[in-house]
Amino acid sequence: MLIAQLSDPHVRPHGALYQGVVDSNAMFAAAIGQVNGLDPKPDLVLLSGDLVDKGEGDEYAMLRRLLAALEVPCLVIPGNHDDRDAFRRAFADHAYLPASGPFNYVVTDRGAVRIVALDVTLPDLHHGAVDEAGARWLDAALAAEPERPTIVMMHQPPFESGVPYLDAYLCRDGSRLAEIVSRHRCVERIVCGHVHRFMQLRFGGTMLCTAPSTTTAIALRLRPDAKPASYVEPPAMLLHHWRPEVGLLTHFMPIGTFPGPYPFA
Ligand SMILES: [Fe+2]
């Protein structure tokens, strides 16, 4: 099973630039084009939040126009830049999404890997949290199929990155999440968005990685007094490849066209 992960496209209304700097819509279209061009084509695309920038209806309309070109089914979660109600309206045709409340769901019918989405966003706030209800839901969801290889998807990552302006808006109560995940060995990976960078670490006895954004990157600055900034680094995506004999292998893949192919010997 091959699963592409695109994150944080921050789609804007037609003609508007993201942060006044880049055409995030064109960048997301390029990401979609790259997914469509993969051979073999992925079975599934995960969109890990901040699908639009300001949660506005015309942004969601543009998002759906862009997603119409995607030739692979996708699963979506909101991020802190999404608006819960507008998001729900925009994806009313996505039957796996719950009709109310947080966007927690389990999808089991797309291949060998089960996708468990945990909505850690808090309306109108940029940080996230694993509350007790979410934790109980996750525990029960994971217990339903204890042997099933599983990806847990959430938006804000539950760890301190060392980048101060990111850590102000992380997912709080990470220890609550770690305790649950550590009891469910089926969790092959926790995947997040939000930080607009690739990071990986051990968490709750499993592996956790964050996806880069399809648009700008948040600056990698590790001094405690660092000032927030972003850069137009090469956008990228992740490709999670499940093979039973290997496990879940994650590729980091820049988005764009690059010189080559050249002979390799
Ligand atoms: Fe974002």
XYZ file of C-alpha atoms and ligand atoms in Angstrom:
266
model
C 0.000 0.000 0.000
C 1.337 3.381 -1.047
C 0.162 6.498 0.789
C 1.143 10.045 -0.185
C 0.960 12.775 2.448
C 0.479 16.394 1.438
C 0.277 18.976 4.185
C -0.463 22.590 4.883
C -1.257 23.790 1.360
C -2.802 27.017 2.762
C -5.006 27.492 -0.286
C -6.094 31.111 -0.898
C -8.908 32.633 -2.942
C -8.263 32.769 -6.676
C -5.466 35.232 -7.422
C -4.411 35.834 -3.790
C -0.888 35.087 -2.584
C -0.104 33.206 0.632
C 1.522 35.574 3.126
C 1.655 38.019 0.219
C 4.658 36.109 -1.121
C 3.905 32.831 -2.919
C 1.144 31.346 -5.030
C 0.182 28.531 -2.666
C -2.622 27.469 -5.042
C -0.191 26.880 -7.902
C 2.157 25.082 -5.494
C -0.659 22.774 -4.368
C -1.609 22.149 -7.998
C 2.020 21.152 -8.635
C 1.913 18.781 -5.654
C -1.267 17.188 -6.980
C 0.320 16.863 -10.409
C 3.307 15.130 -8.880
C 1.084 12.640 -7.028
C -0.842 11.939 -10.240
C 2.427 11.297 -12.054
C 3.794 8.742 -9.588
C 4.196 5.223 -10.955
C 2.769 3.247 -9.300
C 0.119 5.709 -8.309
C -0.561 5.904 -4.550
C -3.638 4.162 -3.175
C -4.467 7.089 -0.944
C -3.508 10.694 -0.191
C -3.514 12.044 3.356
C -4.059 15.802 3.684
C -2.870 16.685 7.189
C -4.484 20.043 7.835
C -4.259 23.767 7.094
C -5.907 22.995 3.797
C -6.790 26.690 3.465
C -5.238 29.755 5.081
C -8.078 31.749 6.637
C -10.971 29.281 6.832
C -13.042 31.228 4.296
C -15.639 29.863 1.912
C -13.948 31.092 -1.247
C -10.746 29.390 -0.140
C -12.594 26.074 0.295
C -14.188 26.543 -3.119
C -10.701 26.945 -4.607
C -9.455 23.948 -2.592
C -12.154 21.716 -4.039
C -11.413 22.999 -7.547
C -7.753 22.104 -7.089
C -8.556 18.711 -5.523
C -10.795 17.849 -8.488
C -7.568 17.224 -10.421
C -6.322 14.662 -7.887
C -6.612 11.181 -9.395
C -6.247 9.391 -6.042
C -8.805 9.295 -3.186
C -7.901 11.507 -0.237
C -8.600 11.663 3.479
C -8.657 15.086 5.114
C -8.250 16.570 8.569
C -8.431 20.256 9.506
C -5.592 22.336 10.908
C -5.568 25.461 13.024
C -6.033 27.622 9.900
C -9.182 25.731 8.898
C -12.660 26.644 10.089
C -14.484 23.623 11.473
C -17.915 24.486 10.040
C -16.662 25.658 6.660
C -14.431 22.575 6.465
C -17.401 20.318 7.188
C -19.470 22.024 4.507
C -16.633 21.815 1.997
C -16.211 18.057 2.528
C -19.866 17.111 3.006
C -19.370 14.404 0.369
C -16.578 12.719 2.371
C -18.689 10.078 4.079
C -15.980 8.974 6.547
C -16.093 12.376 8.308
C -18.258 12.589 11.453
C -21.350 14.809 11.172
C -20.507 16.865 14.275
C -17.772 17.530 16.802
C -14.066 16.913 16.280
C -12.990 15.195 13.059
C -11.937 11.900 14.629
C -12.361 8.917 12.315
C -11.094 5.482 11.359
C -10.771 4.325 7.749
C -10.054 0.645 7.239
C -11.131 -0.129 3.688
C -8.401 1.481 1.577
C -5.734 -1.189 1.888
C -3.583 -2.975 4.432
C -2.946 0.113 6.555
C -5.676 1.498 8.778
C -5.857 5.292 9.065
C -6.866 6.696 12.449
C -7.348 10.471 12.371
C -7.294 12.306 15.687
C -8.506 15.906 15.558
C -6.390 17.801 18.084
C -7.312 21.258 16.808
C -9.121 23.713 19.073
C -11.485 26.183 17.375
C -9.962 29.682 17.084
C -6.662 28.624 18.699
C -3.351 27.830 17.023
C -2.138 25.249 19.510
C -3.770 21.825 19.825
C -4.538 19.434 22.660
C -5.275 15.774 23.329
C -8.236 16.072 25.676
C -9.594 13.195 27.740
C -12.451 12.497 25.330
C -10.082 12.374 22.373
C -7.711 10.125 24.292
C -10.491 7.691 25.193
C -11.703 7.671 21.598
C -8.199 6.946 20.303
C -7.622 4.166 22.816
C -10.856 2.425 21.786
C -10.220 2.991 18.066
C -6.759 1.418 18.261
C -8.035 -1.480 20.385
C -10.677 -2.387 17.789
C -8.062 -4.039 15.554
C -4.972 -4.639 17.680
C -2.985 -6.360 14.906
C -3.810 -3.959 12.069
C -0.903 -1.808 10.825
C -1.972 1.728 11.605
C -1.091 5.316 10.818
C -2.339 7.879 13.327
C -2.794 11.258 11.641
C -3.079 14.541 13.512
C -2.314 18.191 12.711
C -0.253 19.767 15.497
C 2.646 17.555 16.616
C 2.739 16.597 20.303
C 6.423 17.256 21.018
C 8.771 20.219 21.539
C 10.751 20.750 18.360
C 13.295 23.160 19.822
C 12.087 25.856 17.431
C 10.584 28.329 19.941
C 7.894 29.878 17.751
C 6.671 26.408 16.756
C 6.618 25.113 20.303
C 4.276 27.912 21.365
C 1.624 26.227 19.204
C 2.272 22.513 19.599
C -0.295 19.890 20.592
C -0.469 19.939 24.387
C -0.881 16.879 26.580
C 1.503 14.863 24.447
C 2.245 12.593 27.414
C -1.413 11.499 27.401
C -1.070 10.545 23.755
C 2.274 8.805 24.285
C 0.833 6.679 27.066
C -1.966 5.413 24.825
C 0.149 4.815 21.758
C 2.747 2.939 23.802
C 0.073 0.336 24.649
C -0.864 -0.271 20.994
C 1.959 -1.851 19.062
C -0.059 -1.684 15.819
C 0.808 2.013 15.446
C 3.462 2.025 12.728
C 3.653 5.804 12.532
C 2.157 9.007 13.863
C 2.077 11.581 11.062
C 1.528 15.298 11.586
C 1.586 18.582 9.692
C 1.605 22.122 11.103
C 5.355 22.741 11.396
C 5.995 23.056 7.636
C 9.161 20.971 7.995
C 10.151 17.319 8.025
C 11.016 16.082 11.525
C 11.140 12.602 12.983
C 11.596 11.172 16.431
C 10.602 8.265 18.648
C 7.326 8.973 20.438
C 5.248 6.702 22.634
C 7.323 3.731 21.550
C 6.616 4.274 17.853
C 7.933 6.608 15.168
C 6.517 10.044 14.566
C 7.194 12.252 11.577
C 5.948 15.622 10.432
C 5.300 16.444 6.795
C 6.751 19.446 5.006
C 4.306 21.932 3.525
C 3.447 22.069 -0.151
C 4.073 25.831 0.183
C 6.582 27.762 2.325
C 8.812 26.278 5.036
C 8.947 27.636 8.580
C 12.506 28.694 9.417
C 14.675 26.150 11.245
C 15.993 28.322 14.084
C 16.939 26.614 17.334
C 17.950 29.524 19.580
C 15.444 30.126 22.433
C 15.205 33.802 21.445
C 14.856 33.135 17.710
C 12.412 35.303 15.803
C 9.767 33.574 13.657
C 10.273 33.537 9.916
C 9.545 31.445 6.871
C 11.446 30.676 3.691
C 10.566 29.648 0.176
C 12.444 26.362 0.434
C 11.728 23.586 -2.080
C 8.251 22.260 -1.215
C 7.975 18.551 -0.492
C 5.701 15.656 0.356
C 5.970 12.294 2.096
C 5.357 8.892 0.610
C 4.567 6.115 3.126
C 5.131 2.675 1.615
C 3.728 -0.356 3.421
C 5.075 -3.817 2.662
C 4.379 -6.547 5.239
C 7.905 -7.940 5.021
C 9.499 -4.516 5.518
C 7.024 -2.448 7.504
C 6.161 1.181 6.839
C 8.930 3.036 5.041
C 8.649 6.801 4.623
C 10.195 8.686 1.712
C 10.793 12.443 1.689
C 10.125 13.718 -1.817
C 10.735 17.280 -3.056
C 8.001 18.642 -5.311
C 9.113 20.021 -8.651
C 10.998 19.107 -11.777
C 14.709 18.559 -11.419
C 17.629 17.914 -13.803
C 17.865 14.280 -14.851
C 17.477 11.410 -15.236
C 21.199 10.724 -15.699
C 22.874 7.326 -16.053
C 23.577 5.769 -12.661
C 26.341 3.219 -12.342
Fe 0.277 25.398 8.289
